[in-house]
Amino acid sequence: MWFKNLYLYRLPTEFTLNVDELPDQLAGKAFQGCGSDQHESTGWVSPLGRDAEQLALVTNGYVLVRMAHQERILPSSVIKEELEERVQQLEEQENRKVGTREKKTLREQIEFELLPRAFTRTRQLDAWIDTANGWMVVNTASPNQAERLTSLLRNTIGSLPVTLWSAGNKLPVLMTQWIKDNQAPAPFLLGDECELRIPGEAGAVAVFKKHELNTEEVMSNLNAGKVAAKLMLTWADKMSFILTDNLQIKRVKFLDLLTERLDENNAETYAEQLDIEFALMTGEVSLLLNDLAQCLGGSDTASPSVAKAA
């Protein structure tokens, strides 16, 4: 249940989610496996497990949903091999050269024939919505996966005016200064990992893992003009994570202080256990995000170029 990545969206204060209507809305977009002629299929499944019917978990105002995405695996190498055989056969039988347009038609025909026999792969993705504090958090490090989920939810409930949480160019500067000072703002502590890069897409990169950050090697890279693109932090002795320069949180680890609190609860069923984990995780992550926002000077801006309003 524990989220390993926090892909962070902001919701406007005027956004509301009708929790009473949500089950029926999700049921209208419930997951159905790929049909024989479908490349992919996406829909909602229960976060409570395969046999559960409940499509949303609501705890303390937080709403947990789970998306399933299935795709048929049809390797391009298989299509290419079959295409080459058919082209060769045609050219030998009819003593002519098969043109580009005809090859394209043959490729489409082959794909249509092979698709029903292709294996399927299904992946699931969780997200929670916190309308009280204006957050939507997706358990992924992939922008494409996050966009797939938000698009499905938008189509499901009719509107989802989310924007990526952003601090503009402020965060790389702050993280760089924290490394130089060998200190992050309380209650954060520096970890032993960072990625430094020269600004720009083609800039040089230096990666340090399991490495003291207040060393001459790290400082020389900073003095050469590199800035922090990723930085490992620990928050309140409860979580460690990688903070990126575009304000996403990756490789989250929940530390002993939280897992010990979880062990104090005696859940009797899987559903009860999930409810306890979800309540603990969302409560603590909300505190983390609040502390992080304070480090950014209360920054709550969102980049207009990535806004996904509906």
Tab-separated table of C-alpha atoms in Angstrom:
chain	number	residue	atom	x	y	z
A	1	MET	CA	0.000	0.000	0.000
A	2	TRP	CA	2.852	2.363	0.766
A	3	PHE	CA	3.460	4.763	-2.112
A	4	LYS	CA	7.005	4.560	-3.448
A	5	ASN	CA	6.755	7.753	-5.497
A	6	LEU	CA	4.758	10.941	-5.056
A	7	TYR	CA	3.794	12.572	-8.336
A	8	LEU	CA	2.259	15.767	-7.028
A	9	TYR	CA	-0.682	17.708	-8.405
A	10	ARG	CA	-2.474	20.697	-6.929
A	11	LEU	CA	-6.238	21.108	-6.916
A	12	PRO	CA	-7.900	24.536	-6.811
A	13	THR	CA	-9.704	25.504	-3.621
A	14	GLU	CA	-13.041	25.576	-5.428
A	15	PHE	CA	-12.745	21.962	-6.596
A	16	THR	CA	-15.138	19.553	-4.922
A	17	LEU	CA	-15.514	15.809	-5.199
A	18	ASN	CA	-18.909	14.219	-4.560
A	19	VAL	CA	-17.910	11.127	-2.598
A	20	ASP	CA	-21.500	9.824	-2.627
A	21	GLU	CA	-21.623	9.832	-6.438
A	22	LEU	CA	-18.059	8.616	-6.925
A	23	PRO	CA	-18.745	4.820	-6.662
A	24	ASP	CA	-21.284	4.952	-9.501
A	25	GLN	CA	-18.994	7.184	-11.565
A	26	LEU	CA	-16.064	4.808	-11.139
A	27	ALA	CA	-18.283	1.828	-11.926
A	28	GLY	CA	-19.141	3.486	-15.232
A	29	LYS	CA	-15.442	3.293	-16.143
A	30	ALA	CA	-14.684	-0.029	-14.476
A	31	PHE	CA	-11.799	-1.990	-15.942
A	32	GLN	CA	-12.542	-4.460	-18.711
A	33	GLY	CA	-9.764	-6.562	-20.202
A	34	CYS	CA	-8.635	-6.030	-23.777
A	35	GLY	CA	-10.963	-7.350	-26.418
A	36	SER	CA	-9.484	-9.462	-29.201
A	37	ASP	CA	-9.061	-6.426	-31.441
A	38	GLN	CA	-7.895	-3.956	-28.753
A	39	HIS	CA	-4.320	-2.828	-28.228
A	40	GLU	CA	-5.019	-1.560	-24.708
A	41	SER	CA	-7.717	-1.062	-22.111
A	42	THR	CA	-7.907	1.168	-19.026
A	43	GLY	CA	-10.375	1.352	-16.162
A	44	TRP	CA	-10.895	1.349	-12.394
A	45	VAL	CA	-10.431	-1.611	-10.088
A	46	SER	CA	-10.849	-1.905	-6.333
A	47	PRO	CA	-7.903	-0.791	-4.178
A	48	LEU	CA	-9.061	-3.414	-1.665
A	49	GLY	CA	-7.989	-6.358	-3.795
A	50	ARG	CA	-9.009	-8.518	-6.719
A	51	ASP	CA	-12.245	-9.895	-5.260
A	52	ALA	CA	-13.477	-6.625	-3.717
A	53	GLU	CA	-16.238	-4.604	-5.341
A	54	GLN	CA	-15.600	-1.262	-3.613
A	55	LEU	CA	-13.894	1.002	-6.180
A	56	ALA	CA	-12.794	3.742	-3.770
A	57	LEU	CA	-11.486	3.818	-0.226
A	58	VAL	CA	-12.380	6.938	1.769
A	59	THR	CA	-10.522	7.565	5.032
A	60	ASN	CA	-10.351	10.835	6.977
A	61	GLY	CA	-11.354	12.777	3.865
A	62	TYR	CA	-8.715	11.138	1.654
A	63	VAL	CA	-9.950	9.157	-1.357
A	64	LEU	CA	-7.909	6.266	-2.735
A	65	VAL	CA	-8.528	4.987	-6.277
A	66	ARG	CA	-6.737	2.384	-8.368
A	67	MET	CA	-6.419	2.304	-12.161
A	68	ALA	CA	-5.669	-0.820	-14.179
A	69	HIS	CA	-4.109	-0.584	-17.618
A	70	GLN	CA	-3.813	-3.631	-19.858
A	71	GLU	CA	-1.977	-3.801	-23.150
A	72	ARG	CA	-1.356	-6.509	-25.687
A	73	ILE	CA	2.320	-7.315	-26.184
A	74	LEU	CA	3.020	-7.663	-29.881
A	75	PRO	CA	6.773	-7.237	-30.442
A	76	SER	CA	7.736	-5.254	-33.514
A	77	SER	CA	10.359	-7.919	-34.289
A	78	VAL	CA	7.592	-10.518	-34.731
A	79	ILE	CA	5.672	-8.258	-37.099
A	80	LYS	CA	8.842	-7.417	-39.000
A	81	GLU	CA	9.768	-11.066	-39.459
A	82	GLU	CA	6.293	-12.001	-40.694
A	83	LEU	CA	6.247	-8.973	-43.009
A	84	GLU	CA	9.596	-9.893	-44.563
A	85	GLU	CA	8.367	-13.427	-45.252
A	86	ARG	CA	5.185	-12.236	-46.950
A	87	VAL	CA	6.979	-9.584	-48.991
A	88	GLN	CA	9.519	-12.136	-50.187
A	89	GLN	CA	6.759	-14.581	-51.044
A	90	LEU	CA	4.851	-11.991	-53.052
A	91	GLU	CA	7.925	-10.820	-54.937
A	92	GLU	CA	8.861	-14.382	-55.874
A	93	GLN	CA	5.349	-15.416	-56.884
A	94	GLU	CA	4.495	-12.289	-58.860
A	95	ASN	CA	8.003	-11.345	-59.989
A	96	ARG	CA	7.655	-7.748	-58.886
A	97	LYS	CA	8.839	-5.327	-56.224
A	98	VAL	CA	6.502	-4.711	-53.296
A	99	GLY	CA	6.166	-0.961	-52.755
A	100	THR	CA	6.146	1.038	-49.531
A	101	ARG	CA	2.381	1.578	-49.495
A	102	GLU	CA	1.685	-2.118	-50.016
A	103	LYS	CA	4.133	-3.008	-47.233
A	104	LYS	CA	2.246	-0.710	-44.904
A	105	THR	CA	-1.029	-2.436	-45.771
A	106	LEU	CA	0.552	-5.840	-45.209
A	107	ARG	CA	1.931	-4.716	-41.839
A	108	GLU	CA	-1.518	-3.565	-40.708
A	109	GLN	CA	-3.031	-6.855	-41.865
A	110	ILE	CA	-0.411	-8.871	-39.971
A	111	GLU	CA	-0.949	-6.859	-36.816
A	112	PHE	CA	-4.714	-7.368	-37.067
A	113	GLU	CA	-4.230	-11.143	-37.465
A	114	LEU	CA	-1.706	-11.533	-34.647
A	115	LEU	CA	-3.287	-9.187	-32.097
A	116	PRO	CA	-5.893	-11.638	-30.717
A	117	ARG	CA	-3.111	-14.143	-29.990
A	118	ALA	CA	-0.797	-11.666	-28.296
A	119	PHE	CA	-0.103	-11.904	-24.581
A	120	THR	CA	-1.488	-9.204	-22.316
A	121	ARG	CA	0.258	-7.284	-19.529
A	122	THR	CA	-1.728	-5.548	-16.813
A	123	ARG	CA	-0.396	-2.859	-14.491
A	124	GLN	CA	-2.123	-1.075	-11.651
A	125	LEU	CA	-1.591	2.446	-10.385
A	126	ASP	CA	-2.848	4.090	-7.192
A	127	ALA	CA	-3.659	7.718	-6.472
A	128	TRP	CA	-5.219	9.606	-3.628
A	129	ILE	CA	-7.231	12.817	-3.633
A	130	ASP	CA	-7.261	15.276	-0.747
A	131	THR	CA	-9.718	18.056	-1.545
A	132	ALA	CA	-9.401	19.646	1.915
A	133	ASN	CA	-5.730	20.452	1.359
A	134	GLY	CA	-5.845	20.592	-2.436
A	135	TRP	CA	-3.635	17.616	-3.307
A	136	MET	CA	-3.738	14.753	-5.753
A	137	VAL	CA	-0.879	12.292	-5.347
A	138	VAL	CA	-0.101	9.532	-7.861
A	139	ASN	CA	2.175	6.627	-6.999
A	140	THR	CA	4.457	6.893	-10.008
A	141	ALA	CA	7.644	8.523	-11.236
A	142	SER	CA	6.384	8.532	-14.832
A	143	PRO	CA	4.656	11.634	-16.258
A	144	ASN	CA	2.973	9.450	-18.877
A	145	GLN	CA	1.492	7.111	-16.280
A	146	ALA	CA	0.322	10.037	-14.166
A	147	GLU	CA	-1.308	11.644	-17.193
A	148	ARG	CA	-3.063	8.385	-18.087
A	149	LEU	CA	-4.607	8.215	-14.616
A	150	THR	CA	-5.615	11.884	-14.457
A	151	SER	CA	-7.145	11.662	-17.931
A	152	LEU	CA	-9.200	8.638	-16.918
A	153	LEU	CA	-10.357	10.320	-13.725
A	154	ARG	CA	-11.244	13.486	-15.616
A	155	ASN	CA	-13.352	11.456	-18.047
A	156	THR	CA	-14.922	9.634	-15.107
A	157	ILE	CA	-16.014	12.553	-12.929
A	158	GLY	CA	-16.342	15.205	-15.649
A	159	SER	CA	-13.770	17.718	-14.414
A	160	LEU	CA	-10.318	17.568	-12.866
A	161	PRO	CA	-8.541	20.945	-12.982
A	162	VAL	CA	-5.177	19.745	-11.665
A	163	THR	CA	-1.813	21.427	-12.137
A	164	LEU	CA	1.626	20.092	-11.406
A	165	TRP	CA	3.076	21.443	-8.194
A	166	SER	CA	5.976	23.700	-9.141
A	167	ALA	CA	8.394	26.135	-7.558
A	168	GLY	CA	9.756	27.404	-10.863
A	169	ASN	CA	13.545	27.767	-10.785
A	170	LYS	CA	13.641	28.174	-7.017
A	171	LEU	CA	14.140	24.545	-5.983
A	172	PRO	CA	17.498	23.798	-7.699
A	173	VAL	CA	18.914	26.952	-6.129
A	174	LEU	CA	17.646	25.992	-2.675
A	175	MET	CA	18.869	22.393	-2.879
A	176	THR	CA	22.274	23.592	-4.058
A	177	GLN	CA	22.513	25.949	-1.109
A	178	TRP	CA	21.515	23.194	1.317
A	179	ILE	CA	24.401	21.069	0.045
A	180	LYS	CA	26.830	23.975	0.322
A	181	ASP	CA	25.665	24.668	3.869
A	182	ASN	CA	25.672	20.934	4.664
A	183	GLN	CA	22.275	21.488	6.229
A	184	ALA	CA	18.650	21.376	5.115
A	185	PRO	CA	15.864	23.286	6.883
A	186	ALA	CA	14.382	21.444	9.870
A	187	PRO	CA	12.789	18.932	10.064
A	188	PHE	CA	14.722	17.768	6.962
A	189	LEU	CA	18.192	16.230	7.011
A	190	LEU	CA	20.535	15.750	4.085
A	191	GLY	CA	20.986	12.199	2.854
A	192	ASP	CA	23.962	10.620	1.115
A	193	GLU	CA	22.911	10.995	-2.504
A	194	CYS	CA	22.622	13.809	-5.020
A	195	GLU	CA	22.759	14.527	-8.724
A	196	LEU	CA	24.457	17.709	-9.899
A	197	ARG	CA	24.239	19.086	-13.410
A	198	ILE	CA	25.121	22.080	-15.509
A	199	PRO	CA	21.823	23.859	-16.342
A	200	GLY	CA	20.567	22.978	-19.814
A	201	GLU	CA	19.552	19.773	-21.553
A	202	ALA	CA	23.088	18.870	-22.628
A	203	GLY	CA	24.765	19.911	-19.380
A	204	ALA	CA	27.367	17.735	-17.701
A	205	VAL	CA	26.105	15.520	-14.859
A	206	ALA	CA	27.775	14.267	-11.681
A	207	VAL	CA	26.052	11.602	-9.582
A	208	PHE	CA	26.998	10.810	-5.989
A	209	LYS	CA	25.534	7.781	-4.180
A	210	LYS	CA	26.299	6.633	-0.647
A	211	HIS	CA	28.612	9.596	-0.488
A	212	GLU	CA	29.219	12.360	2.029
A	213	LEU	CA	27.954	15.575	0.472
A	214	ASN	CA	30.237	18.019	2.280
A	215	THR	CA	33.366	16.753	0.506
A	216	GLU	CA	35.775	18.595	-1.732
A	217	GLU	CA	34.674	16.503	-4.719
A	218	VAL	CA	31.046	17.596	-4.370
A	219	MET	CA	31.958	21.217	-3.677
A	220	SER	CA	34.254	21.409	-6.695
A	221	ASN	CA	31.347	20.381	-8.930
A	222	LEU	CA	29.169	23.070	-7.382
A	223	ASN	CA	31.903	25.657	-7.769
A	224	ALA	CA	32.176	24.648	-11.439
A	225	GLY	CA	28.593	25.791	-12.000
A	226	LYS	CA	26.595	22.635	-11.434
A	227	VAL	CA	23.348	22.816	-9.472
A	228	ALA	CA	21.379	20.164	-7.619
A	229	ALA	CA	18.904	18.277	-9.789
A	230	LYS	CA	18.185	15.541	-7.242
A	231	LEU	CA	18.817	15.361	-3.529
A	232	MET	CA	18.175	12.672	-0.932
A	233	LEU	CA	16.477	13.954	2.209
A	234	THR	CA	15.136	12.500	5.434
A	235	TRP	CA	12.028	14.011	6.980
A	236	ALA	CA	11.402	13.936	10.740
A	237	ASP	CA	13.050	10.504	11.042
A	238	LYS	CA	9.933	9.085	9.387
A	239	MET	CA	10.650	9.056	5.655
A	240	SER	CA	13.580	9.240	3.287
A	241	PHE	CA	13.195	10.177	-0.369
A	242	ILE	CA	14.744	11.754	-3.440
A	243	LEU	CA	13.572	15.292	-4.164
A	244	THR	CA	13.881	16.351	-7.810
A	245	ASP	CA	14.320	19.824	-9.246
A	246	ASN	CA	10.818	19.673	-10.757
A	247	LEU	CA	9.315	19.092	-7.320
A	248	GLN	CA	8.566	15.390	-7.530
A	249	ILE	CA	9.355	12.901	-4.783
A	250	LYS	CA	10.851	9.528	-5.687
A	251	ARG	CA	12.027	6.366	-3.951
A	252	VAL	CA	10.087	7.010	-0.781
A	253	LYS	CA	11.009	4.817	2.183
A	254	PHE	CA	8.930	4.788	5.334
A	255	LEU	CA	11.293	4.433	8.270
A	256	ASP	CA	11.048	2.473	11.503
A	257	LEU	CA	9.255	5.203	13.408
A	258	LEU	CA	6.235	4.832	11.136
A	259	THR	CA	6.317	1.071	10.715
A	260	GLU	CA	6.428	0.693	14.502
A	261	ARG	CA	3.253	2.748	14.759
A	262	LEU	CA	1.666	0.466	12.196
A	263	ASP	CA	2.606	-2.621	14.210
A	264	GLU	CA	0.711	-1.215	17.188
A	265	ASN	CA	-2.593	-1.706	15.332
A	266	ASN	CA	-4.209	-5.110	15.305
A	267	ALA	CA	-6.085	-5.339	12.037
A	268	GLU	CA	-8.204	-8.459	11.666
A	269	THR	CA	-8.804	-8.300	7.903
A	270	TYR	CA	-6.918	-7.162	4.821
A	271	ALA	CA	-9.404	-4.312	4.361
A	272	GLU	CA	-8.801	-3.096	7.915
A	273	GLN	CA	-5.051	-3.305	7.434
A	274	LEU	CA	-5.264	-1.316	4.204
A	275	ASP	CA	-7.437	1.314	5.854
A	276	ILE	CA	-4.933	1.734	8.699
A	277	GLU	CA	-1.965	1.939	6.326
A	278	PHE	CA	-3.739	4.448	4.117
A	279	ALA	CA	-4.697	6.661	7.050
A	280	LEU	CA	-1.173	6.600	8.446
A	281	MET	CA	0.492	7.231	5.090
A	282	THR	CA	-1.756	10.079	3.974
A	283	GLY	CA	-1.600	11.806	7.335
A	284	GLU	CA	2.182	11.757	7.464
A	285	VAL	CA	2.721	12.620	3.797
A	286	SER	CA	0.405	15.615	4.202
A	287	LEU	CA	2.613	16.869	7.032
A	288	LEU	CA	5.679	16.274	4.868
A	289	LEU	CA	4.221	18.280	1.996
A	290	ASN	CA	3.292	21.110	4.331
A	291	ASP	CA	6.863	21.246	5.680
A	292	LEU	CA	8.266	21.132	2.159
A	293	ALA	CA	6.009	23.989	1.091
A	294	GLN	CA	7.293	26.020	4.030
A	295	CYS	CA	10.879	25.397	2.866
A	296	LEU	CA	9.860	26.855	-0.481
A	297	GLY	CA	8.521	29.964	1.165
A	298	GLY	CA	4.942	28.754	1.042
A	299	SER	CA	5.247	28.294	-2.730
A	300	ASP	CA	2.059	26.981	-4.202
A	301	THR	CA	2.505	27.926	-7.807
A	302	ALA	CA	1.890	25.669	-10.767
A	303	SER	CA	3.483	25.883	-14.161
A	304	PRO	CA	0.894	27.104	-16.703
A	305	SER	CA	2.551	25.079	-19.443
A	306	VAL	CA	1.579	21.814	-17.768
A	307	ALA	CA	-1.830	22.778	-16.452
A	308	LYS	CA	-4.477	20.123	-17.147
A	309	ALA	CA	-7.723	21.946	-16.567
A	310	ALA	CA	-11.035	20.568	-17.655
